[in-house]
XYZ file of C-alpha atoms in Angstrom:
282
model
C 31.213 35.219 -6.358
C 27.729 34.057 -7.340
C 26.078 34.897 -4.001
C 28.443 37.676 -2.939
C 31.331 38.057 -0.565
C 31.177 36.937 3.105
C 30.564 40.546 4.195
C 27.550 40.725 1.839
C 25.990 37.607 3.346
C 26.668 38.667 6.935
C 24.958 42.016 6.386
C 22.052 40.885 4.180
C 18.704 41.919 5.634
C 15.486 39.914 5.429
C 13.932 42.667 3.301
C 16.828 42.594 0.814
C 16.540 38.809 0.466
C 12.785 39.081 -0.140
C 13.269 41.835 -2.737
C 15.855 39.775 -4.566
C 13.535 36.782 -4.660
C 10.619 38.931 -5.829
C 12.663 40.553 -8.621
C 14.298 37.476 -10.107
C 12.517 34.270 -9.051
C 9.413 34.613 -11.196
C 7.930 32.748 -14.195
C 9.089 35.179 -16.873
C 12.676 34.643 -15.709
C 12.379 30.871 -15.551
C 12.969 28.038 -18.028
C 11.499 24.608 -17.289
C 12.932 21.599 -19.123
C 11.739 18.001 -18.961
C 13.896 15.278 -20.510
C 13.233 11.572 -20.563
C 10.664 8.911 -21.407
C 7.336 10.345 -20.221
C 3.801 11.013 -21.436
C 3.934 14.574 -22.832
C 0.199 15.169 -22.411
C 0.158 14.117 -18.750
C 3.355 16.026 -18.047
C 1.893 19.225 -19.529
C -1.226 18.794 -17.375
C 0.942 18.556 -14.266
C 2.964 21.611 -15.299
C -0.214 23.661 -15.770
C -1.569 22.420 -12.448
C 1.419 23.587 -10.454
C 2.607 26.621 -12.427
C -0.262 28.159 -14.412
C -1.690 30.064 -11.445
C 1.548 31.901 -10.631
C 1.544 35.509 -11.974
C 4.055 36.074 -14.796
C 5.799 38.912 -12.994
C 6.895 42.364 -14.080
C 9.042 42.667 -17.208
C 12.763 43.368 -17.037
C 14.307 46.530 -18.376
C 16.313 46.033 -21.559
C 20.042 45.624 -20.980
C 21.823 48.416 -22.817
C 25.257 48.387 -21.172
C 28.019 46.949 -23.343
C 31.528 46.238 -22.114
C 33.960 48.510 -23.991
C 36.787 46.997 -25.997
C 39.858 46.288 -23.911
C 42.508 48.962 -24.515
C 45.550 47.072 -23.284
C 46.824 43.860 -21.777
C 45.886 43.134 -18.163
C 48.162 41.017 -15.972
C 47.748 39.396 -12.587
C 50.391 37.610 -10.504
C 49.087 35.546 -7.580
C 51.412 33.972 -5.024
C 49.851 31.241 -2.906
C 51.431 28.657 -0.642
C 51.562 25.165 -2.181
C 49.515 26.320 -5.175
C 49.716 24.335 -8.419
C 51.563 26.679 -10.750
C 49.634 27.675 -13.873
C 49.015 30.350 -16.466
C 45.556 31.402 -17.626
C 44.944 33.643 -20.620
C 41.534 35.082 -21.524
C 40.314 36.940 -24.585
C 36.980 38.715 -25.135
C 34.799 37.224 -27.878
C 31.272 38.032 -29.141
C 27.910 36.864 -27.784
C 26.140 33.663 -28.733
C 24.615 34.552 -32.112
C 27.870 35.796 -33.668
C 29.232 33.780 -36.602
C 32.847 33.951 -35.368
C 32.048 31.616 -32.475
C 31.882 28.612 -34.811
C 35.430 29.192 -36.049
C 36.549 29.779 -32.460
C 35.160 26.345 -31.607
C 37.440 24.873 -34.243
C 40.333 26.903 -32.839
C 39.623 25.426 -29.406
C 39.913 21.920 -30.835
C 43.121 22.757 -32.699
C 44.766 23.948 -29.487
C 43.221 21.470 -27.015
C 43.715 17.845 -26.056
C 46.766 15.622 -26.176
C 46.808 15.881 -29.950
C 46.357 19.659 -29.813
C 49.078 22.141 -30.649
C 49.510 23.468 -27.108
C 50.007 20.044 -25.500
C 52.234 18.882 -28.359
C 54.529 21.901 -28.090
C 54.610 22.520 -24.328
C 54.330 19.010 -22.887
C 55.634 16.607 -25.525
C 58.304 18.677 -27.269
C 59.544 21.256 -24.748
C 58.604 19.241 -21.615
C 58.025 22.518 -19.805
C 54.382 21.946 -18.784
C 52.222 19.082 -17.544
C 48.989 20.070 -19.263
C 47.561 22.621 -21.694
C 44.069 23.312 -22.997
C 41.869 25.927 -24.646
C 38.170 26.718 -24.237
C 35.588 28.566 -26.312
C 33.159 29.614 -23.570
C 29.975 30.849 -25.232
C 27.671 33.234 -23.378
C 24.655 35.380 -24.212
C 26.045 38.906 -24.475
C 29.811 38.484 -24.530
C 31.906 35.333 -24.505
C 35.504 34.422 -23.711
C 38.217 32.292 -25.255
C 40.597 30.840 -22.709
C 43.988 29.124 -22.645
C 45.295 27.418 -19.512
C 48.626 25.743 -18.902
C 49.686 23.689 -15.862
C 53.351 24.430 -15.172
C 54.478 21.503 -13.020
C 56.933 21.325 -10.124
C 59.550 23.685 -11.594
C 57.437 26.466 -13.121
C 58.923 28.703 -15.791
C 55.967 30.977 -16.525
C 57.857 33.486 -18.653
C 59.194 30.837 -21.036
C 55.852 29.014 -21.184
C 53.958 32.186 -22.031
C 56.407 32.988 -24.809
C 55.878 29.517 -26.293
C 52.086 29.910 -26.092
C 52.320 33.124 -28.104
C 54.530 31.310 -30.614
C 51.812 28.689 -31.094
C 49.180 31.413 -31.484
C 51.321 33.332 -33.973
C 51.761 30.215 -36.106
C 47.973 29.983 -36.433
C 47.783 33.638 -37.456
C 50.227 33.244 -40.320
C 49.421 29.783 -41.650
C 46.360 27.692 -42.431
C 45.556 24.536 -40.504
C 45.602 21.416 -42.653
C 42.415 19.877 -44.037
C 43.175 16.784 -41.923
C 43.444 18.842 -38.725
C 40.280 20.754 -39.582
C 38.317 17.552 -40.208
C 39.654 15.961 -37.019
C 38.287 18.811 -34.911
C 34.957 18.828 -36.751
C 34.609 15.114 -36.049
C 35.374 15.712 -32.363
C 32.771 18.479 -32.102
C 30.115 16.309 -33.710
C 30.976 13.254 -31.623
C 30.994 15.228 -28.365
C 27.647 16.774 -29.283
C 26.078 13.362 -29.930
C 27.526 11.824 -26.763
C 26.241 14.694 -24.622
C 22.667 13.980 -25.692
C 22.770 10.503 -24.134
C 22.840 11.856 -20.562
C 19.372 13.175 -19.705
C 20.518 15.532 -16.941
C 23.146 17.056 -19.211
C 20.649 17.271 -22.073
C 18.102 19.116 -19.911
C 20.746 21.549 -18.684
C 22.029 22.201 -22.212
C 18.519 22.823 -23.523
C 17.870 25.332 -20.738
C 21.114 27.212 -21.377
C 20.616 27.369 -25.146
C 17.038 28.599 -24.651
C 18.363 31.296 -22.335
C 21.001 32.262 -24.900
C 18.610 32.587 -27.823
C 16.706 29.391 -28.588
C 16.776 25.718 -27.579
C 17.387 24.593 -31.169
C 20.895 26.048 -30.969
C 21.818 22.720 -29.366
C 21.457 21.303 -32.896
C 22.390 24.395 -34.888
C 25.706 25.207 -33.188
C 27.516 21.917 -34.037
C 25.937 22.039 -37.514
C 27.413 25.503 -38.149
C 30.818 24.380 -36.859
C 30.876 21.784 -39.657
C 30.753 24.615 -42.229
C 33.884 26.407 -40.955
C 36.821 26.810 -43.342
C 40.524 26.968 -42.456
C 40.677 30.627 -43.520
C 38.018 31.516 -40.944
C 40.057 29.880 -38.164
C 43.066 31.998 -39.106
C 40.899 35.139 -39.224
C 39.379 34.697 -35.745
C 42.811 33.942 -34.313
C 44.103 37.195 -35.801
C 41.050 39.147 -34.650
C 40.684 37.997 -31.044
C 43.920 36.391 -29.812
C 45.927 39.594 -29.657
C 48.410 40.336 -26.879
C 46.986 43.836 -26.331
C 43.501 42.333 -25.853
C 44.552 39.579 -23.441
C 44.161 39.143 -19.711
C 46.956 36.981 -18.301
C 46.935 35.436 -14.836
C 49.969 33.668 -13.370
C 49.643 31.527 -10.250
C 52.878 30.442 -8.560
C 53.674 28.888 -5.149
C 55.155 31.324 -2.642
C 58.161 29.078 -2.096
C 59.034 29.293 -5.802
C 58.788 33.066 -5.663
C 61.202 33.065 -2.721
C 63.675 30.967 -4.713
C 63.498 33.316 -7.689
C 64.093 36.323 -5.419
C 67.432 34.790 -4.484
C 68.478 34.942 -8.152
C 68.041 38.567 -9.301
C 70.158 37.942 -12.422
C 67.417 35.751 -13.863
C 64.790 38.403 -13.228
C 66.773 40.977 -15.175
C 66.195 38.908 -18.303
C 62.426 38.934 -17.948
C 60.440 39.906 -21.013
C 59.167 43.510 -20.890
C 55.677 43.611 -19.462
C 55.988 40.359 -17.518
C 55.551 41.014 -13.779
C 58.826 40.028 -12.159
C 58.272 37.812 -9.122
C 58.275 39.694 -5.859
C 58.099 38.600 -2.269
C 55.625 41.394 -1.604
C 51.924 40.733 -2.006
C 49.862 43.453 -3.591
């Protein structure tokens, strides 16, 4: 959690809170963005008036720790009363300046939306899910590519996961069509332009891109996505969307788990590696 667990908050001392504020809430760890129709000269005068006198603060030590490559698939089964059943799959991807992220953005568009391959296969054709999407979540040091599927009232997580991998495998072996590629590029460009119309969103985006490596990435990222070729989409799918490099989380209602426990014959047919439903919580 962003601010810690309940036990952290309950036991936080005044001195610890002050040290945290001193270490992180300082000008050299701050980005100020103004967006809107204003007089730049007057605005800069006001900024200097209120902020110029605050000491910059001590410099941060360089971050040298890098997360090692995942050595095998990780799985998590969560049983929760009345929970909406779903499957989430995550894959490690590179940090913000890496060229592969542009092709991964295209891959997100190919898989996402009601015209995307996941929704078409799982919801329209197989009618085994109620929703399916993908996300290319870009971050500064290491990013993630995610797939999430809503399973509906009668969840069949094992079958759904197998179908998801089938969709992924089809993208590893074949090229997306020029029409599909252009459709996604158009969506990326349109979404980028629409996002600039909302001033609050624009200010937030500018701050995040500046934190990642430079505010102009708000223009550069969608521009680079337009240069992606179908072969690059296939390559990033092969490189990052591997079963051995995935983290898979399955959320199912407890009542559904209880029903499955009454039918052990079905559990015997589970795919190797899939955590068979159990009434016991770990």
